[in-house]
Amino acid sequence: MTLINEIDQKRREIRTDGYAMSIGEWISIYERKELDIHPEFQRFYRWSEIQKTNLIESIILGIPVPPIFVSQRDSGVWDVVDGLQRLSTIFQLLGILKNENEELVKPLILQGTKYLPNLKGLQWNDPAQPKNELPSEVKLSIRRSKIAVSVILKESDVNAKYDLFQRLNTGWSALSPQENRNCLLVMVNKKMYEWLLHLSQHK
């Protein structure tokens, strides 16, 4: 088989689509449970508060944010393959992020940054002290900001999303080989992952 034949074959196996989505749209599909960000992964790798704030600062300043990679299930639901921390940070800022037990995570309180020191102490909503809330025009700007999505369509080869996860995360994140295996198992068979986790805690 020639190189051209190999390329043609793999291109047929991996079907993708891509476009830009507003953060408001990301929020909507998360709230409608059409997006699974796999909060189980949080135990393997978690951003610091300043890393989260730096992402929000980038969005506010219009600095491009890397695309989110998702794979599409037969049901149409998207599994996040790469972009967990970015989406989790945005959802936590709005106070809608849920952990793996479906419990709301404490809303994000922003830190001061080099370019926007006045972000310090601000959050999305604070009914008790409205002065600690982000200005309404900043909230609107965040909702309208866009983040590109690359979708591995359901017609793709079944192994494509796992290959993509390894490709994106093995070389670019602080995950150990075992943490990568754990994340892949969550995506392949969550019940088996939970079973193995339970066994690992049994003396």
mmCIF file of C-alpha atoms in Angstrom:
data_model
loop_
_atom_site.group_PDB
_atom_site.id
_atom_site.type_symbol
_atom_site.label_atom_id
_atom_site.label_comp_id
_atom_site.label_asym_id
_atom_site.label_seq_id
_atom_site.Cartn_x
_atom_site.Cartn_y
_atom_site.Cartn_z
ATOM 1 C CA MET A 1 0.000 0.000 0.000
ATOM 2 C CA THR A 2 1.379 3.419 -0.947
ATOM 3 C CA LEU A 3 1.488 6.490 1.295
ATOM 4 C CA ILE A 4 -1.322 8.086 -0.738
ATOM 5 C CA ASN A 5 -3.489 4.978 -0.249
ATOM 6 C CA GLU A 6 -2.822 5.078 3.510
ATOM 7 C CA ILE A 7 -3.764 8.764 3.689
ATOM 8 C CA ASP A 8 -6.971 8.212 1.705
ATOM 9 C CA GLN A 9 -7.963 5.262 3.892
ATOM 10 C CA LYS A 10 -7.451 7.109 7.187
ATOM 11 C CA ARG A 11 -9.244 10.196 5.910
ATOM 12 C CA ARG A 12 -12.254 8.005 5.188
ATOM 13 C CA GLU A 13 -12.098 6.554 8.713
ATOM 14 C CA ILE A 14 -11.971 9.932 10.489
ATOM 15 C CA ARG A 15 -14.873 12.259 9.674
ATOM 16 C CA THR A 16 -14.674 15.733 11.196
ATOM 17 C CA ASP A 17 -16.448 19.055 11.221
ATOM 18 C CA GLY A 18 -15.498 22.390 12.703
ATOM 19 C CA TYR A 19 -16.906 25.855 13.340
ATOM 20 C CA ALA A 20 -16.916 28.665 15.905
ATOM 21 C CA MET A 21 -19.440 28.694 18.753
ATOM 22 C CA SER A 22 -20.220 31.512 21.151
ATOM 23 C CA ILE A 23 -19.645 30.859 24.829
ATOM 24 C CA GLY A 24 -23.391 31.384 25.261
ATOM 25 C CA GLU A 25 -23.950 28.385 22.967
ATOM 26 C CA TRP A 26 -21.431 26.288 24.914
ATOM 27 C CA ILE A 27 -23.317 27.153 28.089
ATOM 28 C CA SER A 28 -26.661 26.165 26.545
ATOM 29 C CA ILE A 29 -25.578 22.730 25.349
ATOM 30 C CA TYR A 30 -23.945 22.027 28.733
ATOM 31 C CA GLU A 31 -27.122 22.961 30.601
ATOM 32 C CA ARG A 32 -29.176 20.793 28.211
ATOM 33 C CA LYS A 33 -26.810 17.868 28.949
ATOM 34 C CA GLU A 34 -25.776 17.668 25.297
ATOM 35 C CA LEU A 35 -22.113 18.036 26.321
ATOM 36 C CA ASP A 36 -20.197 15.678 28.617
ATOM 37 C CA ILE A 37 -17.047 17.305 29.939
ATOM 38 C CA HIS A 38 -16.130 14.218 32.011
ATOM 39 C CA PRO A 39 -15.643 15.867 35.419
ATOM 40 C CA GLU A 40 -13.976 12.614 36.548
ATOM 41 C CA PHE A 41 -10.864 13.886 34.777
ATOM 42 C CA GLN A 42 -10.615 16.745 37.279
ATOM 43 C CA ARG A 43 -8.979 14.438 39.797
ATOM 44 C CA PHE A 44 -6.126 13.796 37.379
ATOM 45 C CA TYR A 45 -5.391 17.354 36.317
ATOM 46 C CA ARG A 46 -6.729 20.610 37.688
ATOM 47 C CA TRP A 47 -5.882 24.200 36.861
ATOM 48 C CA SER A 48 -4.899 26.646 39.618
ATOM 49 C CA GLU A 49 -7.041 29.700 40.338
ATOM 50 C CA ILE A 50 -4.605 31.972 38.504
ATOM 51 C CA GLN A 51 -4.603 29.683 35.444
ATOM 52 C CA LYS A 52 -8.395 29.880 35.401
ATOM 53 C CA THR A 53 -8.307 33.660 35.758
ATOM 54 C CA ASN A 54 -5.780 33.936 32.936
ATOM 55 C CA LEU A 55 -8.204 32.126 30.628
ATOM 56 C CA ILE A 56 -11.036 34.500 31.550
ATOM 57 C CA GLU A 57 -8.678 37.440 31.056
ATOM 58 C CA SER A 58 -7.820 36.154 27.565
ATOM 59 C CA ILE A 59 -11.499 35.893 26.677
ATOM 60 C CA ILE A 60 -12.217 39.401 27.969
ATOM 61 C CA LEU A 61 -9.257 40.859 26.048
ATOM 62 C CA GLY A 62 -10.168 39.027 22.846
ATOM 63 C CA ILE A 63 -7.049 36.872 22.826
ATOM 64 C CA PRO A 64 -7.732 33.706 20.765
ATOM 65 C CA VAL A 65 -8.443 30.581 22.797
ATOM 66 C CA PRO A 66 -7.403 27.169 21.395
ATOM 67 C CA PRO A 67 -10.249 25.106 19.899
ATOM 68 C CA ILE A 68 -12.191 22.488 21.823
ATOM 69 C CA PHE A 69 -12.053 18.927 20.473
ATOM 70 C CA VAL A 70 -15.142 16.748 20.925
ATOM 71 C CA SER A 71 -16.363 13.393 19.647
ATOM 72 C CA GLN A 72 -19.994 12.802 18.778
ATOM 73 C CA ARG A 73 -21.891 9.829 20.202
ATOM 74 C CA ASP A 74 -24.629 8.022 18.292
ATOM 75 C CA SER A 75 -27.105 9.977 20.432
ATOM 76 C CA GLY A 76 -25.614 13.276 19.242
ATOM 77 C CA VAL A 77 -24.133 14.126 22.657
ATOM 78 C CA TRP A 78 -20.578 15.491 22.541
ATOM 79 C CA ASP A 79 -17.762 14.028 24.641
ATOM 80 C CA VAL A 80 -14.991 16.525 25.328
ATOM 81 C CA VAL A 81 -11.719 15.006 24.139
ATOM 82 C CA ASP A 82 -9.573 18.096 24.695
ATOM 83 C CA GLY A 83 -10.657 21.327 26.395
ATOM 84 C CA LEU A 84 -11.934 20.104 29.757
ATOM 85 C CA GLN A 85 -10.110 22.767 31.764
ATOM 86 C CA ARG A 86 -11.167 25.611 29.476
ATOM 87 C CA LEU A 87 -14.845 24.673 29.536
ATOM 88 C CA SER A 88 -14.820 23.799 33.246
ATOM 89 C CA THR A 89 -13.354 27.215 34.037
ATOM 90 C CA ILE A 90 -16.031 29.021 32.028
ATOM 91 C CA PHE A 91 -18.842 26.984 33.590
ATOM 92 C CA GLN A 92 -17.392 27.469 37.082
ATOM 93 C CA LEU A 93 -17.247 31.221 36.512
ATOM 94 C CA LEU A 94 -20.974 31.215 35.766
ATOM 95 C CA GLY A 95 -21.691 28.984 38.766
ATOM 96 C CA ILE A 96 -23.156 26.117 36.697
ATOM 97 C CA LEU A 97 -20.266 23.617 36.824
ATOM 98 C CA LYS A 98 -21.150 20.258 38.385
ATOM 99 C CA ASN A 99 -18.747 17.630 39.674
ATOM 100 C CA GLU A 100 -18.958 13.910 38.977
ATOM 101 C CA ASN A 101 -21.627 13.579 41.695
ATOM 102 C CA GLU A 102 -23.813 16.190 39.982
ATOM 103 C CA GLU A 103 -23.127 18.695 42.781
ATOM 104 C CA LEU A 104 -22.539 22.353 41.960
ATOM 105 C CA VAL A 105 -18.909 23.418 42.272
ATOM 106 C CA LYS A 106 -18.190 26.606 44.215
ATOM 107 C CA PRO A 107 -18.252 29.540 41.748
ATOM 108 C CA LEU A 108 -14.938 30.933 40.582
ATOM 109 C CA ILE A 109 -13.652 34.105 42.241
ATOM 110 C CA LEU A 110 -11.175 35.794 39.920
ATOM 111 C CA GLN A 111 -7.613 36.829 40.777
ATOM 112 C CA GLY A 112 -5.854 40.010 39.779
ATOM 113 C CA THR A 113 -3.711 39.679 36.647
ATOM 114 C CA LYS A 114 -0.855 41.570 35.054
ATOM 115 C CA TYR A 115 -3.120 43.299 32.539
ATOM 116 C CA LEU A 116 -6.358 43.401 34.552
ATOM 117 C CA PRO A 117 -5.485 43.760 38.242
ATOM 118 C CA ASN A 118 -9.028 44.978 38.986
ATOM 119 C CA LEU A 119 -10.381 41.497 38.291
ATOM 120 C CA LYS A 120 -9.273 40.547 41.796
ATOM 121 C CA GLY A 121 -12.200 39.415 43.945
ATOM 122 C CA LEU A 122 -14.790 39.663 41.171
ATOM 123 C CA GLN A 123 -17.212 36.900 40.227
ATOM 124 C CA TRP A 124 -20.159 36.383 37.896
ATOM 125 C CA ASN A 125 -22.922 36.778 40.479
ATOM 126 C CA ASP A 126 -22.810 38.003 44.071
ATOM 127 C CA PRO A 127 -26.332 38.934 45.248
ATOM 128 C CA ALA A 128 -24.981 39.800 48.702
ATOM 129 C CA GLN A 129 -22.460 42.306 47.332
ATOM 130 C CA PRO A 130 -23.248 43.359 43.740
ATOM 131 C CA LYS A 131 -20.098 45.506 43.680
ATOM 132 C CA ASN A 132 -18.122 42.245 43.533
ATOM 133 C CA GLU A 133 -19.805 41.210 40.274
ATOM 134 C CA LEU A 134 -18.308 41.569 36.819
ATOM 135 C CA PRO A 135 -19.824 44.578 34.998
ATOM 136 C CA SER A 136 -22.812 43.651 32.821
ATOM 137 C CA GLU A 137 -21.032 44.731 29.637
ATOM 138 C CA VAL A 138 -18.130 42.383 30.466
ATOM 139 C CA LYS A 139 -20.555 39.497 31.049
ATOM 140 C CA LEU A 140 -22.198 40.172 27.701
ATOM 141 C CA SER A 141 -18.801 40.289 26.002
ATOM 142 C CA ILE A 142 -17.860 36.919 27.511
ATOM 143 C CA ARG A 143 -21.139 35.300 26.397
ATOM 144 C CA ARG A 144 -20.640 36.583 22.850
ATOM 145 C CA SER A 145 -16.997 35.528 22.600
ATOM 146 C CA LYS A 146 -16.376 32.517 20.392
ATOM 147 C CA ILE A 147 -14.366 29.356 20.823
ATOM 148 C CA ALA A 148 -13.895 27.043 17.858
ATOM 149 C CA VAL A 149 -14.950 23.403 18.058
ATOM 150 C CA SER A 150 -13.549 20.476 16.099
ATOM 151 C CA VAL A 151 -15.981 17.553 16.018
ATOM 152 C CA ILE A 152 -15.100 13.931 15.347
ATOM 153 C CA LEU A 153 -18.386 12.802 13.831
ATOM 154 C CA LYS A 154 -20.128 9.594 14.875
ATOM 155 C CA GLU A 155 -19.419 8.121 11.431
ATOM 156 C CA SER A 156 -15.708 8.045 12.308
ATOM 157 C CA ASP A 157 -13.821 4.894 13.233
ATOM 158 C CA VAL A 158 -14.641 3.921 16.830
ATOM 159 C CA ASN A 159 -10.997 4.272 17.925
ATOM 160 C CA ALA A 160 -10.542 7.776 16.496
ATOM 161 C CA LYS A 161 -11.529 9.705 19.626
ATOM 162 C CA TYR A 162 -9.230 7.639 21.843
ATOM 163 C CA ASP A 163 -6.338 8.120 19.432
ATOM 164 C CA LEU A 164 -7.069 11.856 19.410
ATOM 165 C CA PHE A 165 -7.206 12.019 23.208
ATOM 166 C CA GLN A 166 -3.795 10.365 23.467
ATOM 167 C CA ARG A 167 -2.364 12.552 20.724
ATOM 168 C CA LEU A 168 -3.591 15.777 22.331
ATOM 169 C CA ASN A 169 -2.890 14.931 25.955
ATOM 170 C CA THR A 170 0.179 12.720 26.063
ATOM 171 C CA GLY A 171 2.525 15.352 24.683
ATOM 172 C CA TRP A 172 0.924 18.537 25.940
ATOM 173 C CA SER A 173 -0.327 17.992 29.479
ATOM 174 C CA ALA A 174 1.083 17.062 32.860
ATOM 175 C CA LEU A 175 -0.800 13.758 32.919
ATOM 176 C CA SER A 176 1.211 10.673 33.780
ATOM 177 C CA PRO A 177 0.882 7.537 31.635
ATOM 178 C CA GLN A 178 -1.403 5.992 34.276
ATOM 179 C CA GLU A 179 -3.572 9.120 34.413
ATOM 180 C CA ASN A 180 -3.884 8.990 30.640
ATOM 181 C CA ARG A 181 -4.966 5.342 30.879
ATOM 182 C CA ASN A 182 -7.533 6.269 33.534
ATOM 183 C CA CYS A 183 -8.971 9.046 31.374
ATOM 184 C CA LEU A 184 -9.185 6.757 28.371
ATOM 185 C CA LEU A 185 -10.963 4.109 30.428
ATOM 186 C CA VAL A 186 -13.517 6.665 31.615
ATOM 187 C CA MET A 187 -14.286 7.398 27.974
ATOM 188 C CA VAL A 188 -14.350 3.740 26.891
ATOM 189 C CA ASN A 189 -16.256 2.222 29.808
ATOM 190 C CA LYS A 190 -17.073 4.457 32.767
ATOM 191 C CA LYS A 191 -18.641 1.636 34.814
ATOM 192 C CA MET A 192 -15.478 -0.446 34.490
ATOM 193 C CA TYR A 193 -13.398 2.562 35.562
ATOM 194 C CA GLU A 194 -15.589 3.022 38.670
ATOM 195 C CA TRP A 195 -15.313 -0.699 39.440
ATOM 196 C CA LEU A 196 -11.512 -0.631 39.206
ATOM 197 C CA LEU A 197 -11.387 2.524 41.321
ATOM 198 C CA HIS A 198 -13.479 0.769 43.970
ATOM 199 C CA LEU A 199 -11.175 -2.260 43.894
ATOM 200 C CA SER A 200 -8.082 -0.082 44.254
ATOM 201 C CA GLN A 201 -9.416 1.192 47.584
ATOM 202 C CA HIS A 202 -9.976 -2.311 48.968
ATOM 203 C CA LYS A 203 -7.177 -3.435 51.245
#
